[in-house]
Amino acid sequence: MCGIIGYVGADQVVPVVLDGLRRLEYRGYDSAGMAVIGDDGIRILRAAGKLRNLEQRAYHEPLYGTTGVGHTRWATHGAPTEANAHPQVDGRGEIAVVHNGILENYAALRRELLDDGVELASDTDTELIAQLLGRETGCLAERVLRVLPRLQGQYAVVTVRSAEPDTVVAFRQGPPLVIGIGRGENLVASDVTAILHRTREVVYLDNGEVAVVRADRVELLDAAGGPVERPPETLDWDAGRVEKGGYRHFMLKEIFEQPDAIRNTVRAHLDAERSGVIVDGLGIPADRLDRLRRIHLVACGTSWHSCLVGKFILERLTGLPTEVDYASEYRYREPLLGDDLLVVGVTQSGETADTLSAMELAAAGGALLATVCNVRGSSSWRLATARMLTQAGPEIGVASTKAFTTQLVALTVLALALRRARGLADRLDEQLVRELQRLPLAVEEVLRTDRALYRRGTEILSEATDSLYLGRGILYPIALEGALKLKEISYLHAEGYPAGEMKHGPIALVTDGFPVVAVATATATRDKLLGNLMEVRARGATVLAVAEPEADDVAEIAELVLPVPTVHPLLQPVVAVVPLQLLAYNVAVELGHDVDQPRNLAKSVTVE
Ligand code: M6R
């Protein structure tokens, strides 16, 4: 959702804030703004629309000061106008606030302030926080501690006050905040990508905590104002990984990073020497392993698709019944929990609000909590007992690619680890370990595919307004993922379906030239899928297929085959999704869309 940056140090703050916001713009891009404490108090600049509008304003209306905050917004309360952009200020313009999240008692607080005669300048919940802080007395930290109990909902807030020009105060409940410890300067940000180029020493703020950040020191307080001690951690990401590195878009760079991301994820969790899985690395306590009878996977969006694949892999390799839930449904459906249950929250960011709530619910119900996550130190990482880090590196493109394929790898490793722990390991395990090690080469092969094939596929899809993506078995989630990728960045309607279900409704959509994209690599159900493709072909559909180049039966039906190499059936989703990512990317570029920052979306969905 929204991106936040705060700075206090010796440098001019405007370039630091703009640079941080540029790195955070993938989180939200409806409007942007900043507050700078200068000699004459707080000065605010805000602009509706993309960050470049704010940059232009900053160029024409320069601000000077070495303490400030910036924000890039994904609108919740109020339209994405300049008036609703952050920072929001109190009535006297002495306190500026930037905020990510939603205040659930917005209506009550707003009514109270209006009844007290406060004039509100925006429709935002954020202004209410600024107004409440402005009505308190004392230093900013004292005001924050008094206002905190009045706020209900989720918030990550960073605030400055003109009377304290050397201090930034941050507090959170829900959405993340991280403090970057620099030399003679300190920073606060909604995620590490904004500050990595200045420091790799960070402290994560916990829920309910307040950070008082000055250039030479950072104090952490609990909600009662008591001191909190937490040493900094050193990040293992380097700043170069959040640059485009010569690619036109982050998404394309991230698609091409998949072989390395997969290689790193495999290496992190497999002991190549003993061709075995490093079970200890997962941190599942031995006594819990003995009791384990069931698995629930919870996630949102693309991560939910990786769970659908994970169900096939986990059930096949461990024999443990595995359920998959949308995290947003799980948290309200009263699932049957217990200490025989492993609940895995799968999340790239580790900050998705629904996934975190589902995990909290599961932990409260006695389940063993695990996470497959791409961000060490994130909220899901800290919540879980057992953790598997996907080694995708920072993913900036809103459309998830390398996080997805590394999640598939991580879930396979998790399944192998549980299988081994349950005494089920046999020659299949050795085969899968070898196949996992070979997987990056298979993905490289897909990435070398003749561009002309993609040009043809792009033409077919970009000229249509709707399309159907079909797959069966372990590949049906890949059809869902391919359709989601296309929808997200090309704004064309696409529906993913298990091919066998197609006759029960979606086939009504098929007319002459209607595009059907089939995930048709060699699984036990390929013949069934081919039967379904014949049915749509008979009704005029244009079939595009992902399949092995030697699959003549697919080539006979499809107008176009995007080739992928043969890999073990359990790993086919990893190679089969790559052509669909490239196809969606090419269609979006062809249609002239902003691939990395698609309409209405945000990278990290930190509100419900
Ligand atoms: O960070 P998470 O993996 O928890 O995010 C979940 C979804 O919001 C995310 O996968 C979303 O669907 C992506 N935009 C898909 O490309």
Coordinates of C-alpha atoms and ligand atoms in Angstrom, one line a residue:
M1 CA 0.0 0.0 0.0
C2 CA 1.4 3.4 0.8
G3 CA 5.1 4.1 0.9
I4 CA 6.7 6.0 3.7
I5 CA 10.1 7.5 4.2
G6 CA 11.4 9.7 7.1
Y7 CA 14.9 11.1 7.5
V8 CA 16.9 13.0 10.1
G9 CA 20.6 13.7 9.5
A10 CA 23.0 16.1 8.0
D11 CA 22.0 16.0 4.3
Q12 CA 19.3 18.1 2.6
V13 CA 16.2 16.0 3.1
V14 CA 14.3 16.7 -0.1
P15 CA 16.6 14.6 -2.4
V16 CA 16.7 11.8 0.2
V17 CA 13.0 11.7 0.5
L18 CA 12.4 11.9 -3.3
D19 CA 14.9 9.2 -3.9
G20 CA 13.3 7.0 -1.2
L21 CA 9.8 7.6 -2.7
R22 CA 11.0 6.7 -6.1
R23 CA 12.1 3.4 -4.7
L24 CA 8.8 3.0 -2.9
E25 CA 6.5 4.1 -5.6
Y26 CA 5.7 0.5 -6.4
R27 CA 3.7 0.4 -3.2
G28 CA 1.2 3.0 -4.2
Y29 CA 1.1 5.8 -6.7
D30 CA -2.2 7.8 -6.5
S31 CA -0.5 10.9 -5.1
A32 CA 2.7 11.8 -3.2
G33 CA 3.9 14.4 -0.8
M34 CA 6.5 15.5 1.7
A35 CA 7.0 17.6 4.8
V36 CA 10.3 19.4 5.5
I37 CA 11.2 21.2 8.7
G38 CA 12.9 24.4 7.7
D39 CA 13.9 27.6 9.5
D40 CA 10.4 28.9 9.2
G41 CA 8.6 25.7 10.4
I42 CA 7.0 22.9 8.5
R43 CA 6.6 23.2 4.8
I44 CA 4.5 20.8 2.8
L45 CA 4.5 19.9 -0.8
R46 CA 1.9 17.5 -2.3
A47 CA 0.7 16.5 -5.7
A48 CA -2.0 14.2 -7.1
G49 CA -0.9 11.5 -9.5
K50 CA 2.5 9.9 -9.9
L51 CA 5.6 10.9 -8.1
R52 CA 6.9 12.8 -11.1
N53 CA 4.3 15.5 -10.4
L54 CA 5.7 16.0 -6.9
E55 CA 9.2 16.0 -8.3
Q56 CA 8.3 18.8 -10.6
R57 CA 6.8 20.8 -7.8
A58 CA 9.9 20.3 -5.7
Y59 CA 12.0 21.6 -8.6
H60 CA 9.9 24.7 -8.9
E61 CA 9.3 25.3 -5.2
P62 CA 12.6 24.2 -3.5
L63 CA 12.5 23.4 0.3
Y64 CA 15.5 23.3 2.6
G65 CA 16.0 21.4 5.8
T66 CA 17.6 18.2 7.1
T67 CA 14.6 16.6 8.7
G68 CA 11.4 15.4 6.9
V69 CA 9.0 12.8 5.8
G70 CA 7.6 11.7 2.5
H71 CA 4.7 9.5 1.3
T72 CA 3.4 7.9 -1.8
R73 CA -0.3 7.0 -1.5
W74 CA -2.7 4.2 -2.3
A75 CA -6.0 5.8 -1.6
T76 CA -8.3 4.4 1.1
H77 CA -10.2 7.3 2.7
G78 CA -10.8 10.0 0.1
A79 CA -10.1 10.4 -3.6
P80 CA -6.6 10.6 -4.8
T81 CA -6.5 14.4 -4.8
E82 CA -3.9 16.8 -3.7
A83 CA -6.0 17.7 -0.6
N84 CA -6.1 14.1 0.4
A85 CA -2.4 13.4 -0.3
H86 CA -0.1 13.0 2.7
P87 CA 1.4 14.6 4.7
Q88 CA -1.6 15.8 6.6
V89 CA -1.2 18.5 9.2
D90 CA -2.9 19.6 12.5
G91 CA -4.9 22.8 12.7
R92 CA -1.9 25.0 13.4
G93 CA 0.3 23.4 10.7
E94 CA 2.9 22.4 13.3
I95 CA 2.6 18.7 13.1
A96 CA 2.8 16.7 9.9
V97 CA 1.8 13.1 9.6
V98 CA 2.2 10.4 6.9
H99 CA 0.3 7.1 7.3
N100 CA -0.2 3.7 5.8
G101 CA -3.3 1.8 6.9
I102 CA -6.9 2.4 7.9
L103 CA -8.4 3.8 11.1
E104 CA -11.4 1.7 11.9
N105 CA -12.8 4.3 14.3
Y106 CA -12.5 7.0 11.6
A107 CA -16.2 8.0 11.7
A108 CA -16.3 8.3 15.5
L109 CA -13.1 10.3 15.6
R110 CA -14.1 12.5 12.7
R111 CA -17.5 13.2 14.4
E112 CA -15.8 14.0 17.7
L113 CA -13.4 16.5 16.1
L114 CA -16.1 18.2 14.0
D115 CA -18.3 18.5 17.1
D116 CA -15.4 20.2 18.8
G117 CA -15.3 22.7 16.0
V118 CA -12.2 21.4 14.3
E119 CA -12.1 22.3 10.7
L120 CA -10.9 19.4 8.6
A121 CA -9.2 20.0 5.3
S122 CA -9.4 16.5 3.8
D123 CA -11.4 13.3 3.8
T124 CA -8.6 11.3 5.1
D125 CA -8.3 9.3 8.4
T126 CA -4.6 10.5 8.4
E127 CA -5.6 14.1 9.1
L128 CA -7.5 12.9 12.2
I129 CA -4.2 11.6 13.6
A130 CA -2.5 14.9 12.9
Q131 CA -5.4 16.8 14.6
L132 CA -5.4 14.6 17.6
L133 CA -1.6 15.0 18.0
G134 CA -2.0 18.8 17.6
R135 CA -4.6 19.0 20.5
E136 CA -2.2 17.3 22.9
T137 CA 0.6 19.0 24.8
G138 CA 4.3 18.0 25.5
C139 CA 6.9 16.7 23.1
L140 CA 5.9 14.7 20.0
A141 CA 6.7 11.4 21.6
E142 CA 4.5 12.2 24.6
R143 CA 1.7 13.3 22.4
V144 CA 2.0 10.0 20.4
L145 CA 1.9 7.9 23.5
R146 CA -1.3 9.7 24.6
V147 CA -3.0 9.4 21.2
L148 CA -2.1 5.8 20.5
P149 CA -4.9 4.3 22.7
R150 CA -7.4 6.3 20.7
L151 CA -6.5 4.8 17.4
Q152 CA -8.3 1.6 16.3
G153 CA -7.4 -0.3 13.1
Q154 CA -4.1 -0.6 11.3
Y155 CA -1.5 2.1 11.0
A156 CA 2.1 2.8 10.3
V157 CA 2.6 6.5 11.1
V158 CA 5.6 8.8 10.8
T159 CA 5.3 12.3 12.2
V160 CA 7.4 15.5 12.6
R161 CA 6.8 18.6 14.6
S162 CA 8.2 22.1 13.8
A163 CA 9.2 22.7 17.4
E164 CA 11.4 19.6 17.4
P165 CA 13.4 20.0 14.2
D166 CA 15.8 17.2 15.0
T167 CA 13.3 14.4 15.7
V168 CA 11.1 12.0 13.7
V169 CA 8.6 9.9 15.6
A170 CA 7.2 6.6 14.2
F171 CA 4.7 4.1 15.5
R172 CA 2.8 1.2 14.1
Q173 CA 0.0 -1.3 14.6
G174 CA -0.2 -3.6 11.6
P175 CA 1.6 -2.3 8.5
P176 CA 5.4 -2.5 8.8
L177 CA 8.0 0.2 9.6
V178 CA 11.7 -0.3 9.6
I179 CA 14.4 2.0 11.0
G180 CA 17.6 2.4 9.1
I181 CA 20.6 3.1 11.2
G182 CA 23.1 5.2 9.3
R183 CA 26.2 7.2 10.2
G184 CA 25.2 10.6 11.5
E185 CA 21.7 10.0 10.1
N186 CA 18.8 7.7 10.7
L187 CA 15.8 6.8 8.5
V188 CA 12.4 5.3 8.8
A189 CA 10.7 3.5 6.0
S190 CA 7.7 1.3 5.1
D191 CA 10.2 -1.1 3.6
V192 CA 13.9 -1.6 3.3
T193 CA 14.0 -1.0 -0.5
A194 CA 13.8 2.7 0.3
I195 CA 16.9 2.8 2.5
L196 CA 19.1 0.0 1.3
H197 CA 21.3 2.3 -0.6
R198 CA 22.1 4.3 2.6
T199 CA 22.4 1.6 5.2
R200 CA 22.0 -2.2 5.7
E201 CA 21.7 -1.9 9.5
V202 CA 18.0 -2.0 10.4
V203 CA 15.7 -2.3 13.3
Y204 CA 12.1 -3.5 12.7
L205 CA 9.5 -1.7 14.8
D206 CA 7.0 -4.1 16.5
N207 CA 3.3 -3.5 16.8
G208 CA 2.5 -1.1 19.5
E209 CA 6.0 0.4 19.7
V210 CA 7.1 4.0 19.2
A211 CA 10.4 5.0 17.7
V212 CA 12.0 8.3 18.5
V213 CA 14.5 8.9 15.8
R214 CA 17.2 11.5 15.9
A215 CA 20.4 11.8 13.8
D216 CA 22.6 10.3 16.4
R217 CA 20.3 7.9 18.2
V218 CA 17.1 5.9 18.1
E219 CA 15.0 5.2 21.1
L220 CA 12.3 2.5 21.1
L221 CA 9.4 2.7 23.5
D222 CA 6.6 0.4 24.3
A223 CA 3.0 1.7 24.3
A224 CA 3.4 2.6 28.0
G225 CA 6.5 4.7 27.3
G226 CA 8.9 2.1 28.7
P227 CA 12.3 1.5 27.0
V228 CA 12.6 -1.4 24.5
E229 CA 16.0 -2.8 23.6
R230 CA 16.5 -4.3 20.2
P231 CA 19.9 -4.6 18.5
P232 CA 20.0 -3.8 14.7
E233 CA 20.1 -6.5 12.1
T234 CA 22.2 -6.5 9.0
L235 CA 20.3 -7.0 5.7
D236 CA 21.8 -9.4 3.2
W237 CA 20.2 -7.7 0.2
D238 CA 22.3 -5.2 -1.7
A239 CA 21.1 -1.9 -3.2
G240 CA 21.9 -2.9 -6.8
R241 CA 19.1 -5.5 -6.7
V242 CA 16.5 -2.7 -6.5
E243 CA 17.7 -1.1 -9.7
K244 CA 16.4 -2.0 -13.2
G245 CA 19.9 -3.0 -14.4
G246 CA 19.4 -2.1 -18.0
Y247 CA 15.9 -3.7 -18.4
R248 CA 13.0 -1.6 -19.5
H249 CA 10.9 -2.7 -16.6
F250 CA 11.4 -4.4 -13.2
M251 CA 9.0 -7.1 -14.2
L252 CA 11.1 -8.1 -17.1
K253 CA 14.2 -8.0 -15.1
E254 CA 12.6 -10.1 -12.4
I255 CA 11.3 -12.7 -15.0
F256 CA 14.9 -13.0 -16.2
E257 CA 16.2 -13.3 -12.7
Q258 CA 14.3 -16.5 -12.1
P259 CA 17.0 -19.0 -12.8
D260 CA 19.3 -17.3 -10.2
A261 CA 16.4 -16.9 -7.8
I262 CA 15.5 -20.6 -8.0
R263 CA 19.2 -21.6 -7.8
N264 CA 19.6 -19.6 -4.7
T265 CA 16.4 -20.9 -3.1
V266 CA 17.4 -24.5 -3.9
R267 CA 20.9 -24.0 -2.5
A268 CA 19.6 -22.3 0.7
H269 CA 17.5 -25.3 1.6
L270 CA 19.2 -28.4 0.1
D271 CA 22.4 -30.0 1.0
A272 CA 23.8 -30.9 -2.4
E273 CA 26.5 -33.2 -0.9
R274 CA 24.1 -35.4 0.8
S275 CA 21.4 -34.7 -1.8
G276 CA 19.2 -34.2 1.2
V277 CA 16.9 -31.6 2.5
I278 CA 18.2 -29.5 5.4
V279 CA 15.3 -30.2 7.8
D280 CA 16.8 -28.3 10.7
G281 CA 16.8 -25.2 8.6
L282 CA 13.0 -25.1 8.7
G283 CA 12.9 -24.9 12.4
I284 CA 10.0 -27.3 12.9
P285 CA 10.2 -28.6 16.5
A286 CA 10.6 -32.5 16.5
D287 CA 7.7 -33.1 18.9
R288 CA 5.4 -31.1 16.7
L289 CA 6.4 -33.1 13.7
D290 CA 5.3 -36.3 15.4
R291 CA 1.9 -34.9 16.0
L292 CA 1.4 -33.4 12.6
R293 CA -1.7 -34.8 10.7
R294 CA -2.9 -32.0 8.5
I295 CA -1.7 -28.9 6.6
H296 CA -3.5 -25.6 5.8
L297 CA -1.9 -23.2 3.3
V298 CA -3.1 -19.6 3.5
A299 CA -2.2 -16.8 1.1
C300 CA -3.5 -14.1 -1.3
G301 CA -3.2 -13.5 -5.0
T302 CA -0.3 -15.1 -6.7
S303 CA 0.9 -16.6 -3.5
W304 CA -2.5 -18.3 -3.2
H305 CA -1.8 -19.9 -6.6
S306 CA 1.5 -21.2 -5.4
C307 CA -0.4 -22.8 -2.5
L308 CA -2.8 -24.5 -5.0
V309 CA 0.3 -26.1 -6.6
G310 CA 1.7 -26.8 -3.1
K311 CA -1.3 -28.8 -2.2
F312 CA -0.6 -31.3 -5.0
I313 CA 3.0 -31.5 -4.0
L314 CA 2.5 -31.8 -0.2
E315 CA -0.3 -34.4 -0.5
R316 CA 1.7 -36.4 -3.0
L317 CA 5.0 -36.3 -1.0
T318 CA 3.8 -36.4 2.6
G319 CA 0.4 -38.1 2.5
L320 CA -0.9 -35.3 4.8
P321 CA -4.3 -33.9 3.8
T322 CA -3.7 -30.3 2.7
E323 CA -6.3 -27.5 2.4
V324 CA -5.7 -24.2 0.6
D325 CA -7.6 -21.1 1.7
Y326 CA -7.7 -17.5 0.6
A327 CA -6.3 -15.8 3.8
S328 CA -9.2 -13.2 3.6
E329 CA -11.7 -16.1 3.9
Y330 CA -9.8 -18.2 6.3
R331 CA -9.7 -15.5 9.0
Y332 CA -13.5 -15.4 9.1
R333 CA -14.5 -19.0 8.4
E334 CA -13.8 -20.6 11.8
P335 CA -11.4 -23.2 10.4
L336 CA -10.9 -26.4 12.4
L337 CA -7.6 -25.8 14.2
G338 CA -5.6 -27.8 16.7
D339 CA -2.0 -28.9 17.5
D340 CA -2.0 -31.6 14.9
L341 CA -2.2 -28.9 12.2
L342 CA 0.6 -27.1 10.4
V343 CA -0.5 -23.7 8.9
V344 CA 1.8 -22.2 6.3
G345 CA 1.4 -18.5 5.5
V346 CA 2.8 -18.1 2.0
T347 CA 3.7 -14.5 1.2
Q348 CA 6.3 -12.6 -0.8
S349 CA 6.2 -9.5 1.3
G350 CA 5.5 -11.0 4.6
E351 CA 3.2 -8.0 5.2
T352 CA -0.1 -8.9 3.6
A353 CA -2.7 -8.0 6.2
D354 CA -5.1 -10.9 5.5
T355 CA -2.3 -13.5 5.5
L356 CA -1.0 -12.2 8.8
S357 CA -4.4 -12.2 10.4
A358 CA -5.0 -15.8 9.2
M359 CA -1.7 -16.8 10.6
E360 CA -2.5 -15.2 14.0
L361 CA -5.8 -16.9 14.1
A362 CA -4.1 -20.3 13.4
A363 CA -1.5 -19.7 16.1
A364 CA -4.2 -18.8 18.6
G365 CA -6.0 -22.1 17.8
G366 CA -2.9 -24.1 18.7
A367 CA -1.6 -24.8 15.1
L368 CA 2.1 -24.9 14.4
L369 CA 2.8 -21.8 12.3
A370 CA 5.2 -21.7 9.3
T371 CA 5.8 -19.2 6.6
V372 CA 7.2 -19.3 3.2
C373 CA 8.3 -15.7 2.7
N374 CA 10.7 -13.6 0.7
V375 CA 11.5 -10.9 3.3
R376 CA 13.6 -11.9 6.3
G377 CA 12.5 -10.0 9.3
S378 CA 9.0 -9.2 7.9
S379 CA 5.9 -9.6 10.0
S380 CA 5.1 -13.2 8.8
W381 CA 8.7 -14.1 9.4
R382 CA 8.6 -12.9 13.0
L383 CA 5.2 -14.5 13.6
A384 CA 6.1 -18.0 12.4
T385 CA 7.8 -20.7 14.3
A386 CA 9.1 -22.5 11.2
R387 CA 10.4 -20.3 8.3
M388 CA 11.5 -20.8 4.8
L389 CA 13.0 -17.9 3.0
T390 CA 12.6 -17.7 -0.7
Q391 CA 15.7 -16.3 -2.1
A392 CA 14.1 -14.2 -4.9
G393 CA 15.7 -11.0 -3.7
P394 CA 13.7 -7.7 -3.7
E395 CA 10.6 -8.0 -6.0
I396 CA 9.6 -4.5 -7.2
G397 CA 7.3 -5.1 -10.2
V398 CA 3.7 -5.2 -8.8
A399 CA 3.0 -8.4 -10.8
S400 CA 4.7 -11.1 -8.9
T401 CA 7.0 -13.4 -10.9
K402 CA 10.2 -14.6 -9.3
A403 CA 8.5 -14.7 -5.9
F404 CA 6.0 -17.2 -7.3
T405 CA 8.5 -19.6 -8.8
T406 CA 10.7 -19.6 -5.7
Q407 CA 7.6 -20.2 -3.6
L408 CA 6.9 -23.3 -5.7
V409 CA 10.5 -24.4 -5.1
A410 CA 10.2 -23.7 -1.3
L411 CA 7.0 -25.6 -1.0
T412 CA 8.6 -28.6 -2.8
V413 CA 11.5 -28.5 -0.3
L414 CA 9.0 -28.2 2.6
A415 CA 7.2 -31.3 1.3
L416 CA 10.6 -33.2 1.0
A417 CA 11.5 -32.1 4.5
L418 CA 8.3 -33.3 6.0
R419 CA 8.5 -36.5 3.9
R420 CA 11.9 -37.3 5.2
A421 CA 10.9 -36.4 8.8
R422 CA 8.0 -38.9 8.4
G423 CA 10.3 -41.6 7.3
L424 CA 8.9 -41.7 3.8
A425 CA 12.0 -40.8 1.8
D426 CA 13.0 -43.1 -1.0
R427 CA 14.5 -42.8 -4.5
L428 CA 11.9 -40.3 -5.6
D429 CA 13.5 -37.9 -3.1
E430 CA 16.9 -38.2 -4.7
Q431 CA 15.3 -37.8 -8.2
L432 CA 13.5 -34.6 -7.1
V433 CA 16.6 -33.1 -5.5
R434 CA 18.5 -33.7 -8.8
E435 CA 15.6 -32.2 -10.7
L436 CA 15.4 -29.2 -8.4
Q437 CA 19.1 -28.6 -9.0
R438 CA 18.6 -28.7 -12.8
L439 CA 15.5 -26.5 -12.7
P440 CA 17.3 -23.2 -13.2
L441 CA 18.7 -24.5 -16.5
A442 CA 15.3 -25.5 -17.6
V443 CA 14.0 -22.0 -16.9
E444 CA 17.0 -20.5 -18.7
E445 CA 16.0 -22.5 -21.7
V446 CA 12.5 -21.1 -21.6
L447 CA 13.9 -17.6 -21.5
R448 CA 15.9 -18.3 -24.6
T449 CA 12.8 -19.0 -26.7
D450 CA 12.5 -17.3 -30.1
R451 CA 10.9 -13.9 -29.6
A452 CA 8.9 -14.3 -32.8
L453 CA 6.7 -16.8 -31.0
Y454 CA 5.8 -14.3 -28.3
R455 CA 5.1 -11.6 -30.9
R456 CA 2.5 -13.9 -32.5
G457 CA 1.0 -14.7 -29.1
T458 CA 1.0 -11.0 -28.1
E459 CA -0.9 -10.2 -31.3
I460 CA -3.6 -12.8 -30.7
L461 CA -4.2 -11.7 -27.0
S462 CA -3.9 -8.0 -27.4
E463 CA -6.5 -8.0 -30.2
A464 CA -9.1 -9.8 -28.0
T465 CA -11.0 -8.4 -25.1
D466 CA -11.4 -11.7 -23.2
S467 CA -9.5 -15.0 -23.0
L468 CA -9.7 -18.3 -21.2
Y469 CA -6.7 -20.0 -19.6
L470 CA -7.0 -23.7 -19.1
G471 CA -5.0 -26.4 -17.3
R472 CA -5.6 -29.6 -15.4
G473 CA -4.2 -31.1 -12.3
I474 CA -1.1 -29.5 -10.9
L475 CA -1.1 -27.2 -13.9
Y476 CA -4.6 -25.7 -13.4
P477 CA -3.2 -23.2 -10.8
I478 CA -0.8 -22.1 -13.5
A479 CA -3.8 -21.3 -15.8
L480 CA -5.1 -19.2 -12.9
E481 CA -1.8 -17.5 -12.5
G482 CA -1.4 -16.9 -16.2
A483 CA -4.8 -15.3 -16.4
L484 CA -4.1 -13.1 -13.3
K485 CA -0.8 -11.9 -14.8
L486 CA -2.6 -10.8 -18.0
K487 CA -5.4 -9.1 -16.1
E488 CA -3.2 -7.2 -13.7
I489 CA -1.0 -5.5 -16.3
S490 CA -2.8 -5.5 -19.6
Y491 CA -6.3 -4.8 -18.1
L492 CA -7.7 -7.4 -20.5
H493 CA -10.3 -9.8 -19.1
A494 CA -8.9 -13.3 -18.7
E495 CA -10.3 -16.2 -16.8
G496 CA -8.4 -19.2 -15.5
Y497 CA -10.2 -22.5 -15.3
P498 CA -9.6 -26.2 -14.7
A499 CA -10.1 -27.4 -18.2
G500 CA -12.5 -30.2 -17.1
E501 CA -14.9 -27.6 -15.7
M502 CA -14.9 -25.6 -18.9
K503 CA -17.9 -27.4 -20.3
H504 CA -19.9 -26.4 -17.2
G505 CA -20.2 -22.8 -18.2
P506 CA -17.2 -20.9 -19.6
I507 CA -17.5 -22.7 -23.0
A508 CA -20.4 -20.4 -23.7
L509 CA -17.9 -17.6 -24.2
V510 CA -16.1 -19.3 -27.0
T511 CA -16.8 -18.0 -30.5
D512 CA -14.7 -17.7 -33.6
G513 CA -11.2 -16.5 -32.8
F514 CA -11.7 -16.5 -29.0
P515 CA -8.2 -17.1 -27.5
V516 CA -7.8 -20.1 -25.3
V517 CA -4.4 -20.4 -23.6
A518 CA -3.6 -24.0 -22.5
V519 CA -1.0 -25.2 -20.1
A520 CA -0.4 -28.5 -21.8
T521 CA 2.9 -30.0 -20.6
A522 CA 3.1 -33.7 -20.2
T523 CA 1.2 -34.8 -17.1
A524 CA -1.1 -37.7 -16.5
T525 CA -4.1 -35.6 -17.6
R526 CA -2.7 -34.2 -20.8
D527 CA -4.9 -36.4 -23.0
K528 CA -8.0 -35.2 -21.1
L529 CA -6.8 -31.6 -21.6
L530 CA -6.3 -32.2 -25.3
G531 CA -9.9 -33.5 -25.5
N532 CA -11.1 -30.2 -23.9
L533 CA -9.0 -28.2 -26.4
M534 CA -10.6 -30.1 -29.3
E535 CA -14.0 -29.0 -27.9
V536 CA -13.1 -25.3 -27.9
R537 CA -11.4 -25.6 -31.3
A538 CA -14.6 -27.1 -32.7
R539 CA -16.3 -23.8 -31.6
G540 CA -13.8 -21.6 -33.4
A541 CA -11.3 -20.9 -30.5
T542 CA -7.7 -19.9 -31.3
V543 CA -5.6 -22.2 -29.1
L544 CA -2.2 -21.1 -27.7
A545 CA -0.4 -23.7 -25.7
V546 CA 2.6 -24.1 -23.4
A547 CA 4.1 -27.6 -24.1
E548 CA 7.2 -29.5 -24.8
P549 CA 8.4 -28.8 -28.4
E550 CA 8.2 -32.5 -29.3
A551 CA 4.5 -32.7 -28.3
D552 CA 3.0 -33.2 -31.8
D553 CA -0.4 -33.8 -30.5
V554 CA -0.5 -30.3 -28.9
A555 CA 1.0 -28.7 -32.0
E556 CA -1.8 -30.2 -34.1
I557 CA -4.5 -28.5 -32.1
A558 CA -2.7 -25.2 -31.2
E559 CA -2.2 -22.2 -33.4
L560 CA 1.0 -21.5 -31.5
V561 CA 3.1 -23.5 -29.1
L562 CA 5.3 -21.8 -26.5
P563 CA 7.9 -24.4 -25.8
V564 CA 9.2 -25.5 -22.4
P565 CA 11.7 -28.3 -21.6
T566 CA 10.6 -31.6 -20.0
V567 CA 11.0 -31.6 -16.2
H568 CA 9.5 -33.8 -13.4
P569 CA 5.7 -33.5 -13.4
L570 CA 5.8 -32.0 -9.9
L571 CA 8.1 -29.3 -11.1
Q572 CA 6.3 -28.5 -14.4
P573 CA 4.4 -25.5 -12.9
V574 CA 7.7 -23.7 -12.4
V575 CA 8.7 -23.9 -16.1
A576 CA 5.1 -23.7 -17.5
V577 CA 4.4 -20.3 -15.8
V578 CA 7.4 -18.5 -17.4
P579 CA 5.9 -18.3 -20.9
L580 CA 2.7 -17.0 -19.4
Q581 CA 4.6 -14.3 -17.5
L582 CA 6.4 -13.2 -20.7
L583 CA 3.2 -13.3 -22.7
A584 CA 1.4 -11.0 -20.2
Y585 CA 4.4 -8.7 -20.1
N586 CA 4.5 -8.4 -23.9
V587 CA 0.8 -7.8 -24.2
A588 CA 0.9 -5.0 -21.6
V589 CA 3.9 -3.3 -23.3
E590 CA 2.1 -3.7 -26.7
L591 CA -0.9 -1.9 -25.2
G592 CA 1.2 0.8 -23.7
H593 CA 0.5 0.2 -20.1
D594 CA 2.6 1.0 -17.1
V595 CA 3.8 -2.6 -16.5
D596 CA 5.5 -2.0 -13.1
Q597 CA 2.8 0.1 -11.6
P598 CA -0.5 -1.2 -12.9
R599 CA -3.8 0.7 -12.4
N600 CA -5.3 0.5 -8.9
L601 CA -2.8 -2.1 -7.6
A602 CA -0.2 -1.9 -4.9
K603 CA 2.7 -4.3 -4.3
S604 CA 2.1 -5.0 -0.7
V605 CA -1.5 -5.1 0.6
T606 CA -1.2 -4.1 4.2
V607 CA -4.8 -3.3 4.8
E608 CA -7.7 -5.8 4.9
Ligands
M6R1 O1 3.2 -10.3 -0.6 P1 2.2 -11.4 -0.9 O2 2.7 -12.5 -1.6 O3 1.4 -11.8 0.4 O4 1.1 -10.7 -1.8 C1 -0.1 -11.4 -2.2 C2 -0.8 -10.7 -3.3 O5 -1.2 -9.4 -3.0 C3 0.1 -10.7 -4.6 O6 0.5 -12.0 -4.9 C4 -0.7 -10.1 -5.8 O7 -1.7 -10.9 -6.2 C5 0.3 -9.8 -6.9 N1 0.1 -8.5 -7.5 C6 0.2 -10.8 -8.0 O8 1.0 -10.5 -9.1

